[in-house]
Coordinates of C-alpha atoms and ligand atoms in Angstrom, one line a residue:
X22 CA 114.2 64.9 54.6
X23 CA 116.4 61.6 55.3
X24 CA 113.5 58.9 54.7
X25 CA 115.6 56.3 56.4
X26 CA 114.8 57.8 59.7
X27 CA 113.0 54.9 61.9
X28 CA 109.6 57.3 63.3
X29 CA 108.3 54.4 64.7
X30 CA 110.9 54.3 67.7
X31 CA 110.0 57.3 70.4
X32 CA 111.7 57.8 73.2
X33 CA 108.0 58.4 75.3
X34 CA 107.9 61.3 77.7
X35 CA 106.8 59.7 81.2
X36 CA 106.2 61.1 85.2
X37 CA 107.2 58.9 87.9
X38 CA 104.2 58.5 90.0
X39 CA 105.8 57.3 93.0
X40 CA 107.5 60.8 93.4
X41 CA 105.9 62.9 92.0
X42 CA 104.1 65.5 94.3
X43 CA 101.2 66.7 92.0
X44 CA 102.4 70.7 92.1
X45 CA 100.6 71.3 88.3
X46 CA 103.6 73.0 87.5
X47 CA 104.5 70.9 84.5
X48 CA 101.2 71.5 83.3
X49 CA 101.5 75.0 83.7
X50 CA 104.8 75.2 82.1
X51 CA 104.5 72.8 79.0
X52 CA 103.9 75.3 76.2
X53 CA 101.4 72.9 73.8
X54 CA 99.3 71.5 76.3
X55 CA 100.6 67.7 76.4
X56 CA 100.4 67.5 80.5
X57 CA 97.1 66.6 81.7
X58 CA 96.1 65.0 84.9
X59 CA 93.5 63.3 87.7
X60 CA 93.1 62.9 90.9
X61 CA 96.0 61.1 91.4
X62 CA 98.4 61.0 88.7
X63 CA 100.0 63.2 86.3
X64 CA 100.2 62.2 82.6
X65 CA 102.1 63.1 79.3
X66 CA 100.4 62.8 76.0
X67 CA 102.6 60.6 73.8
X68 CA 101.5 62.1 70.6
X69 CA 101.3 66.3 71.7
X70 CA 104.4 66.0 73.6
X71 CA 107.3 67.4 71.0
X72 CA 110.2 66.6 73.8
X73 CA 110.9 70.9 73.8
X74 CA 112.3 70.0 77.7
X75 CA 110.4 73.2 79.1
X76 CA 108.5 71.2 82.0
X77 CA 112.2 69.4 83.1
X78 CA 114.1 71.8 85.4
X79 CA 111.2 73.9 87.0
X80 CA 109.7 70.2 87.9
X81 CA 110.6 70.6 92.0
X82 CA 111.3 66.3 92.8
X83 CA 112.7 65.1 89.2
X84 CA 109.9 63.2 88.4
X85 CA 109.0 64.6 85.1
X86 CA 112.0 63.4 83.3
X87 CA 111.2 59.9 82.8
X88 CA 111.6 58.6 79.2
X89 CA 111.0 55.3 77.8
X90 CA 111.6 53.9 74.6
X91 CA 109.0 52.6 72.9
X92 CA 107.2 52.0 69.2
X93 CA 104.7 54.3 68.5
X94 CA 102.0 51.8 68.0
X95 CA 102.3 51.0 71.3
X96 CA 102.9 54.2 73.2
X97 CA 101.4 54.5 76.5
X98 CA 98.1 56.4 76.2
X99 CA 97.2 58.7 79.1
X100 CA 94.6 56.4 80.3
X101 CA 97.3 53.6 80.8
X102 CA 99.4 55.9 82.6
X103 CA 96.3 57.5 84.9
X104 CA 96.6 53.7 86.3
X105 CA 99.9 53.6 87.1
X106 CA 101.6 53.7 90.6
X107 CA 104.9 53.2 89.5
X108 CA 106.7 53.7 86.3
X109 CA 106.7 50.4 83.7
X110 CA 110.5 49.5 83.2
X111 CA 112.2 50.2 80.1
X112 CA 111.4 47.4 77.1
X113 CA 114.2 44.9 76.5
X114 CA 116.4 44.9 73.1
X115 CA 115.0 41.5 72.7
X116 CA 111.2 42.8 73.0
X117 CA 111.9 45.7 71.1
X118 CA 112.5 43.7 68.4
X119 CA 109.8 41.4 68.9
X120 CA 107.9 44.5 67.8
X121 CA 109.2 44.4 64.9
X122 CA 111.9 47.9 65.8
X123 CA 114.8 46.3 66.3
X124 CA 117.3 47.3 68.6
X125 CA 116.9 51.5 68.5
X126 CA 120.1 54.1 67.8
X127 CA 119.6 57.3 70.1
X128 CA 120.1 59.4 67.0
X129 CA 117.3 57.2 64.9
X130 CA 114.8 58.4 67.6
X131 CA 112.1 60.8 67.3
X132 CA 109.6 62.4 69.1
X133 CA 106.2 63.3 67.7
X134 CA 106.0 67.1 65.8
X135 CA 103.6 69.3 68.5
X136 CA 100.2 69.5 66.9
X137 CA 98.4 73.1 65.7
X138 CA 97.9 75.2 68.6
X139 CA 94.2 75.1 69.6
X140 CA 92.4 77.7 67.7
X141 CA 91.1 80.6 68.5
X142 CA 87.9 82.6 66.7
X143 CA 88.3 85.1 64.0
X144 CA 89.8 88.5 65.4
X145 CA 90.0 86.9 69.3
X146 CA 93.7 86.1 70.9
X147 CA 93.5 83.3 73.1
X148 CA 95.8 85.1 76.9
X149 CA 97.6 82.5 78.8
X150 CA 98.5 83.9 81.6
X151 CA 100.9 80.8 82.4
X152 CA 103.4 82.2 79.3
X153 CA 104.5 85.2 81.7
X154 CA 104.9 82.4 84.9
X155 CA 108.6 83.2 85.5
X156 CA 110.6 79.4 85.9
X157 CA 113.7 81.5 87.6
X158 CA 114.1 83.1 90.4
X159 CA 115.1 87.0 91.2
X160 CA 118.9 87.5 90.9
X161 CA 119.2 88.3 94.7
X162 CA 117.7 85.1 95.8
X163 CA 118.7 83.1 98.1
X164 CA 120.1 79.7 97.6
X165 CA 117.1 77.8 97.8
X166 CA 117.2 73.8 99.2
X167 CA 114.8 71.2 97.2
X168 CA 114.0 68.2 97.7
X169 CA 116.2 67.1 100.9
X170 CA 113.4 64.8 102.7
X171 CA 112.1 63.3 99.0
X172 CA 108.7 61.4 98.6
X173 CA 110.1 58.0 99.5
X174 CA 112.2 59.0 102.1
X175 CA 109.9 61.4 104.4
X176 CA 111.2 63.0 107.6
X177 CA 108.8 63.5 110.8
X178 CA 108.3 66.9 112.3
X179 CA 106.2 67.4 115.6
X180 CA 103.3 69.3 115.4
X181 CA 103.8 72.4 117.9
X182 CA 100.8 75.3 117.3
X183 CA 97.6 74.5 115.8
X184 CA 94.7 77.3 115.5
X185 CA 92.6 78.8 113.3
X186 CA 93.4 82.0 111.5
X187 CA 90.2 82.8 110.1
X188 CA 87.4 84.3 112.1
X189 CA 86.1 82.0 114.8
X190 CA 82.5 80.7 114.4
X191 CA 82.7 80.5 110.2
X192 CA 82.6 77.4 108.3
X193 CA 85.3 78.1 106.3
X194 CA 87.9 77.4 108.5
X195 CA 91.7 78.1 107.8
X196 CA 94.5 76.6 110.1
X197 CA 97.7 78.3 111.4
X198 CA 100.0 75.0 111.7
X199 CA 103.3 74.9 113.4
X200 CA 105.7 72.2 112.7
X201 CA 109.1 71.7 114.6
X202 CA 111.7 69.5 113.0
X203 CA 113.8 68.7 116.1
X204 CA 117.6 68.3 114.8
X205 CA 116.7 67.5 111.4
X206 CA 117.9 69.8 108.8
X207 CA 115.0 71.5 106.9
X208 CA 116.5 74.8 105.7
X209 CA 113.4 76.6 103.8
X210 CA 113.1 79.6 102.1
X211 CA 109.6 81.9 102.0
X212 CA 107.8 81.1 98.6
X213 CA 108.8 77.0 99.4
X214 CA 106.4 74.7 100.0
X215 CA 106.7 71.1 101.7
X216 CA 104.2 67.6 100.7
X217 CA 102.5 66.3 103.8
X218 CA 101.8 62.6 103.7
X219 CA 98.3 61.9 105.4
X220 CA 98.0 58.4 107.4
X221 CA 96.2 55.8 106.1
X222 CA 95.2 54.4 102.4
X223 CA 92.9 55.9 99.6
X224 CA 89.6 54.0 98.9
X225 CA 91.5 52.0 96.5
X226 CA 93.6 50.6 99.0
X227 CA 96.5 53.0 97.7
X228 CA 98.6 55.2 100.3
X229 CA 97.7 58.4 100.0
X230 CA 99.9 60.8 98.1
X231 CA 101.6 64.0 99.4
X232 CA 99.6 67.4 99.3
X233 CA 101.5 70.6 99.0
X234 CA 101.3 73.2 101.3
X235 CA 103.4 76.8 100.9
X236 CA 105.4 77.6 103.8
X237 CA 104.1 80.8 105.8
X238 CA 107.2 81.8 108.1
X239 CA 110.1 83.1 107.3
X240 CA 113.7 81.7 106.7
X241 CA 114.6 82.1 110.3
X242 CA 111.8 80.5 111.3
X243 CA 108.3 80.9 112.6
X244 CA 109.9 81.7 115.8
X245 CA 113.1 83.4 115.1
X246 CA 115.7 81.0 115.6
X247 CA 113.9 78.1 115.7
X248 CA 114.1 74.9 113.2
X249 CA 110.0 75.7 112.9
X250 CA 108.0 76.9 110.1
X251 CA 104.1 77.4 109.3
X252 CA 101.1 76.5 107.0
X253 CA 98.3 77.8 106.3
X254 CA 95.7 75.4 105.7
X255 CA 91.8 75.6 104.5
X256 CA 89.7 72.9 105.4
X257 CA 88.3 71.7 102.4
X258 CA 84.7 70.9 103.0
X259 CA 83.5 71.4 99.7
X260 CA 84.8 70.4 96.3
X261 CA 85.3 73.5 93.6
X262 CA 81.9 73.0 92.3
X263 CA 80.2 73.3 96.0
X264 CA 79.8 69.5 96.5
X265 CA 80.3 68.6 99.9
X266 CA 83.3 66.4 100.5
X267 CA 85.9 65.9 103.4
X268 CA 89.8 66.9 101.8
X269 CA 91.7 63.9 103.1
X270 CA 94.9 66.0 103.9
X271 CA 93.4 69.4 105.3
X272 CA 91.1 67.7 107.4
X273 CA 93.5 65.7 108.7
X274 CA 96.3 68.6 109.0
X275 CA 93.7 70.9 110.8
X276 CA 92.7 68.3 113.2
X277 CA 96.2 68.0 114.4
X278 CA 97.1 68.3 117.9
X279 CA 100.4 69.6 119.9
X280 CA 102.5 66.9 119.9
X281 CA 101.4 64.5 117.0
X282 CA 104.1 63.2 114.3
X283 CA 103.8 64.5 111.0
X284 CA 105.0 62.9 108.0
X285 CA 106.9 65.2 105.6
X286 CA 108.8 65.9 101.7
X287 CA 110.1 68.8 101.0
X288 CA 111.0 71.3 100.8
X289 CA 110.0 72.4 97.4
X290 CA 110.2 75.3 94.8
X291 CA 113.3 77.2 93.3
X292 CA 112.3 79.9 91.7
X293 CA 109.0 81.6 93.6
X294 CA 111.2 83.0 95.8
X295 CA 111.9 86.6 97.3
X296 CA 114.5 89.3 95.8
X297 CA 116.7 90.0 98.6
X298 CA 118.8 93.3 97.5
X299 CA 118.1 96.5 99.2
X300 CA 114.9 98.8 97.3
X301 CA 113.7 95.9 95.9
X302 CA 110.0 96.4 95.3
X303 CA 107.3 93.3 96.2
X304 CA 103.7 93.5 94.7
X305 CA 102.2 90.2 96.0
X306 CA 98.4 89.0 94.8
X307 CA 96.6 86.4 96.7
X308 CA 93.2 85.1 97.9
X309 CA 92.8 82.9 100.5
X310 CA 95.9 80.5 101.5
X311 CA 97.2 81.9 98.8
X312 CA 98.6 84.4 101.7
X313 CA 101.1 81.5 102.8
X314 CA 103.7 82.8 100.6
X315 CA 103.1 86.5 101.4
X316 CA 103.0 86.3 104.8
X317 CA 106.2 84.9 104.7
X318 CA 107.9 87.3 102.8
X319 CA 106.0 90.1 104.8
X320 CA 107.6 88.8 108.2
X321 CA 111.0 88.7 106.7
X322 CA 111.3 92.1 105.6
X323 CA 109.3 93.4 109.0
X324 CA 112.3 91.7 111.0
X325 CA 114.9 93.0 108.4
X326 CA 113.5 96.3 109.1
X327 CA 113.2 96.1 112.8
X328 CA 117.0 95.2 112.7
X329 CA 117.6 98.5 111.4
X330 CA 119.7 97.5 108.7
X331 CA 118.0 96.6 105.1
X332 CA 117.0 99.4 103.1
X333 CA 113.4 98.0 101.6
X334 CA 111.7 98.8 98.4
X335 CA 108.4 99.0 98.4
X336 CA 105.4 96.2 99.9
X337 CA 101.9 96.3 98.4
X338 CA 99.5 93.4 99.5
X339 CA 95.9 93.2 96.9
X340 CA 94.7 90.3 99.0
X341 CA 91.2 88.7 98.4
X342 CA 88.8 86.7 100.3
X343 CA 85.0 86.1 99.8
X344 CA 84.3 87.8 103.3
X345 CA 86.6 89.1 106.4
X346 CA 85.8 86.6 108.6
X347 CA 87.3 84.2 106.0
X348 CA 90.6 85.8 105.3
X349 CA 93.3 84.6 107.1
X350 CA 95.4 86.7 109.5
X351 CA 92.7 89.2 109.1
X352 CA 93.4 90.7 112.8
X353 CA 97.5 90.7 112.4
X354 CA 97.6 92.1 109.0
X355 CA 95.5 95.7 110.6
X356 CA 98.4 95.7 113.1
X357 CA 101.3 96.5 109.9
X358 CA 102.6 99.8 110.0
X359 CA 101.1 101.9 106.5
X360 CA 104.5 102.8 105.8
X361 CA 105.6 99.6 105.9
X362 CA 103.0 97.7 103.9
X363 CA 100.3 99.1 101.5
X364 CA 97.3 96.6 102.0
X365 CA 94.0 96.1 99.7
X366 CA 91.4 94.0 100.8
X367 CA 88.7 92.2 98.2
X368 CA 85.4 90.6 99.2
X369 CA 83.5 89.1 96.9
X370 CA 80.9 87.8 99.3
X371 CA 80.2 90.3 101.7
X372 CA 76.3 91.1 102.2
X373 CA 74.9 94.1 100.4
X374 CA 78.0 94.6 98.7
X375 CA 79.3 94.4 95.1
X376 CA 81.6 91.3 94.3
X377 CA 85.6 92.7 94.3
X378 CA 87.8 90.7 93.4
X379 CA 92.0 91.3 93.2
X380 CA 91.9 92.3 89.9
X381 CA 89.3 95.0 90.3
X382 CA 91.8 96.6 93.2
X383 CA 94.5 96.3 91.1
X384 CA 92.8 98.3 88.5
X385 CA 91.8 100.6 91.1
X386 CA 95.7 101.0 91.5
X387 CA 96.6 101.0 88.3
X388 CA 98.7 104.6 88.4
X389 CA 101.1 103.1 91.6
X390 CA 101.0 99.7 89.7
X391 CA 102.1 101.2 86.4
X392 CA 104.9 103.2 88.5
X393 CA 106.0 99.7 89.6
X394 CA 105.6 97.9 86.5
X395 CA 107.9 100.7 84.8
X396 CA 110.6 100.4 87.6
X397 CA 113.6 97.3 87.4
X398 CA 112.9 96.3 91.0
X399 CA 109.7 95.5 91.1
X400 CA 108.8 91.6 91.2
X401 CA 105.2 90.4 91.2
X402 CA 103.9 87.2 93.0
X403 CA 100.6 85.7 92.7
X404 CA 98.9 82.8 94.3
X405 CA 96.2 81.0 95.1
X406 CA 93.1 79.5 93.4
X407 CA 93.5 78.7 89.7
X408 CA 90.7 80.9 89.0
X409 CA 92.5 84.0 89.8
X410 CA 95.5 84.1 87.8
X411 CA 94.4 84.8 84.2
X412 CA 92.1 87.5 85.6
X413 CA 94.9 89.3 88.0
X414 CA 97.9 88.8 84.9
X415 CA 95.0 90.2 82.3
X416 CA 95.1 93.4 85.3
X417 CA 98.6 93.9 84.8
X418 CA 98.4 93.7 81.1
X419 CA 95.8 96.2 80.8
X420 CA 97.6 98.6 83.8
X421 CA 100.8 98.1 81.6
X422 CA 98.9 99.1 78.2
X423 CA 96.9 102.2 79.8
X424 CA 100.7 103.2 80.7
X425 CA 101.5 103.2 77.2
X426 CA 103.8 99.8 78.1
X427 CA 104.5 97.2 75.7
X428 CA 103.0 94.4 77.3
X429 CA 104.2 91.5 75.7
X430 CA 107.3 93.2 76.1
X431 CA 106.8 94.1 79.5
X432 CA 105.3 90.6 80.7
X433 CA 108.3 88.7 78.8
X434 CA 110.7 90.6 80.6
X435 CA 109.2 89.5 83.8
X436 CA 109.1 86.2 82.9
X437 CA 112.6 86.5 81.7
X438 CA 113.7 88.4 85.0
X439 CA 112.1 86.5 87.4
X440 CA 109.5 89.0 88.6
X441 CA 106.3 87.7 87.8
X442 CA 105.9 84.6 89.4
X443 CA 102.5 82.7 89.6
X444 CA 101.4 79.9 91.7
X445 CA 98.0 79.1 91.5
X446 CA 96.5 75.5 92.7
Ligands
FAD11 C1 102.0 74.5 95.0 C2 100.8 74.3 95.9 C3 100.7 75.0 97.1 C4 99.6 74.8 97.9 N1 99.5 75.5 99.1 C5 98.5 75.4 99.9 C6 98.4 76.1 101.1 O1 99.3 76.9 101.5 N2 97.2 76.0 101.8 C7 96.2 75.1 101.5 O2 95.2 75.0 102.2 N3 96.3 74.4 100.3 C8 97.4 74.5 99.5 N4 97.4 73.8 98.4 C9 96.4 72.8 98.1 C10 96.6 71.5 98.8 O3 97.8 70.9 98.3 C11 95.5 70.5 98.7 O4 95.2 70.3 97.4 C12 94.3 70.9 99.5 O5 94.5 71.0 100.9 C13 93.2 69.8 99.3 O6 93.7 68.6 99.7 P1 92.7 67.6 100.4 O7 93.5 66.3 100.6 O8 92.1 68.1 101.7 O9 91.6 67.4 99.4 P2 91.4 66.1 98.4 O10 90.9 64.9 99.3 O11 92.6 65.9 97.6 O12 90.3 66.6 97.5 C14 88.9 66.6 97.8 C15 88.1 67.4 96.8 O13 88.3 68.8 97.0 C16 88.7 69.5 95.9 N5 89.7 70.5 96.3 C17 91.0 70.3 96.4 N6 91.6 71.5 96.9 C18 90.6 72.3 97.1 C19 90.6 73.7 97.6 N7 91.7 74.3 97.9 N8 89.4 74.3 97.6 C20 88.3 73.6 97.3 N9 88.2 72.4 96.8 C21 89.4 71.7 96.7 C22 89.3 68.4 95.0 O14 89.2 68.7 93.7 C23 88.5 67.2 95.4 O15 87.3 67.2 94.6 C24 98.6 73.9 97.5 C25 98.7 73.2 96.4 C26 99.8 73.4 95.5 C27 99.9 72.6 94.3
SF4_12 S1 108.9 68.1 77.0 FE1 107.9 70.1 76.3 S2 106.1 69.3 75.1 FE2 106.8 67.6 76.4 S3 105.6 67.7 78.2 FE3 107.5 68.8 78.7 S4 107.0 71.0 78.2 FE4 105.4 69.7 77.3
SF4_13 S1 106.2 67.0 90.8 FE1 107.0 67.3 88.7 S2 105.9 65.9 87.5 FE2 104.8 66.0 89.4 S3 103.2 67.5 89.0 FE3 105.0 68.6 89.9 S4 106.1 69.3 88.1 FE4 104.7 67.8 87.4

């Protein structure tokens, strides 16, 4: 080991707060847990974070890769940064040395050796189902746009539909949004999502920041041919614990009326995106607005088809809700041909009935699932609440070991493919 190596010099690991959009999928993606976050900002530990670059490209604005400079004594800790709404500028040669540092080489600087993984008890594996995430997409994707309309430079789009897709009557309330963006380029593909910027200031006095919301139409449009697309939006009217509290942005999205100016970023997301070569097989895996995504890719291939002139592989649809009347697009979905789509509804909170969940359908399916899993063209999408994804990617693991499958051969070749891709919020 060369001991005259200066450790105390780090080049610190930092995310813009002023652009960043708050998708989680750093946090998802960094491999020894040194992302965390709060409300409001996302943060790097400076002593976990071993500078491995895996959270850098699949980050949709640029905002993770922000590095400062800085002696290790006085890295900033995550609760400095949780304060921040914009980045601290780099320290000057002259401070730098003040620290007592001097002025650093690139080549004397190090980053911090990533701690012991956390461990796990004796004879138990610890399953992250993020590790099979793919961070690429299919190799028939489309050219996907990012960024275009970024989080300091929004663009406005009008508001032209506005109902609710859920059962009318019900509480839990999900919004069918359409947006038009007039002559202003906003070429999105389905599995893309855009930031919303709500009106007004936080109770700190702060504006408030972007919330993400997948896009629900097609590339062609909500209506064909039209610069339009859709979201699906829940009202948030209760936190994840139950506590009652009013979302700032999906209240205000769903109280939106025809004609109102929205404020938008976007769009976002490279690599959960659709395989677009003929026979390619889609399993997709959602509850809730989690069926953004899907219903996007659904419509795409129903209006290849109806032109008559795509050969499609194979669409199954394990889609889960705690009752009917809360599932989105409940009514439309019934209307898909069943040789066109296979569908499988879950409820887990319908009266007198066991709890179902995805997963349990999934098992349910195992043989067709195992048929897909063992075929090339078959590309997995899941989303929608964090809660479901290690549950639904543990389903595929145990359909793939029933088959006989490798699975950590199986699920890194997925991952590796870019046909298992998992966005849970
Ligand atoms: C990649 C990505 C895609 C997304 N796509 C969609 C989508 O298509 N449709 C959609 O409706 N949402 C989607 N979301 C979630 C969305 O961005 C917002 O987080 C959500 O609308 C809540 O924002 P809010 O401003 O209303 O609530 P906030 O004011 O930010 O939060 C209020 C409270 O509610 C809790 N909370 C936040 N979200 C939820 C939730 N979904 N259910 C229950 N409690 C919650 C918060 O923890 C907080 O305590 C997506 C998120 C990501 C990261
Ligand atoms: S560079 Fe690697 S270790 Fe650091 S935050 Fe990103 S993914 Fe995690
Ligand atoms: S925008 Fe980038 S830095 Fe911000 S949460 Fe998403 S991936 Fe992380």
């Amino acid at each position: 080991m060369d001991m005259a190596v200066d450790v105390s010099v780090i080049r610190q690991h930092l995310i813009d707060p002023e652009i960043c959009i708050r998708c989680n999928t750093c946090e998802a993606t960094c491999p020894v847990n040194a992302i965390t976050h709060d409300d409001r900002n996302y943060v790097v530990r400076a002593d976990v974070c071993n500078g491995c670059m895996a959270c850098i490209s699949p980050c949709p604005t640029g905002s993770i890769d922000n590095w400062r400079t800085m002696p290790m004594a006085r890295a900033y800790s995550i609760e400095e940064q949780l304060t921040w709404d914009e980045l601290p500028a780099e320290l000057t040669p002259e401070q730098l040395e003040a620290e007592g540092v001097g002025a650093p080489q690139e080549a004397l600087l190090q980053v911090p050796a990533a701690p012991p993984q956390p461990a796990t008890a004796p004879g138990e594996t610890a399953f992250n189902s993020a590790q099979y995430g793919a961070t690429v997409p299919p190799w028939s994707a489309a050219h996907a746009y990012t960024n275009l309309h970024p989080p300091k430079n929004p663009t406005t789009a009008t508001v032209v539909g506005n109902f609710n897709c859920t059962e009318a009557g019900y509480e839990n309330q999900t919004h069918h949004i359409v947006l038009d963006f007039g002559a202003m380029p906003f070429p999105v593909l389905e599995g893309q999502s855009i930031g919303i910027i709500p009106p007004g200031t936080d109770a700190n006095g702060k504006a408030h920041f972007a919330r993400q919301y997948s896009i629900a139409s097609p590339r062609n449009g909500e209506r064909p041919g039209y610069n339009n697309i859709s979201l699906t939006v829940k009202r948030v009217l209760e936190d994840h614990q139950g506590k009652p509290v009013r979302g700032v942005a999906s209240n205000y999205v769903c109280d939106l009326k025809v004609g109102d100016k929205v404020q938008v970023i976007g769009p976002f997301g490279s690599s959960f995106l659709m395989p677009n070569h003929p026979k390619s097989h889609i399993v997709m895996i959602c509850t809730g607005t989690g069926s953004a995504p899907m219903r996007a890719m659904t419509e795409w291939r129903r209006r290849l088809r109806k032109s008559g002139k795509f050969e499609g592989g194979k669409l199954m649809l394990f889609f889960g809700a705690r009752t009917q009347q809360e599932l989105p697009y409940f009514g439309p979905l019934q209307t898909l041909p069943k040789d066109f789509i296979d569908i499988n509804f879950a409820f887990s909170r319908t009266q007198g009935q066991p709890k179902r969940y995805v997963q349990d359908l999934m098992r349910e399916r195992a043989a067709d699932l195992a048929e897909l899993l063992k075929d090339g063209q078959t590309h997995f999408y899941v989303c929608g609440l964090k809660s479901m994804e290690e549950g639904v990617v543990l389903a595929l693991r145990d359909v793939a070991t029933e088959a006989g499958l490798d699975w950590d051969q199986v699920g890194m070749g997925l991952k590796r493919e870019g046909r298992l891709h998992l966005e849970t919020y």
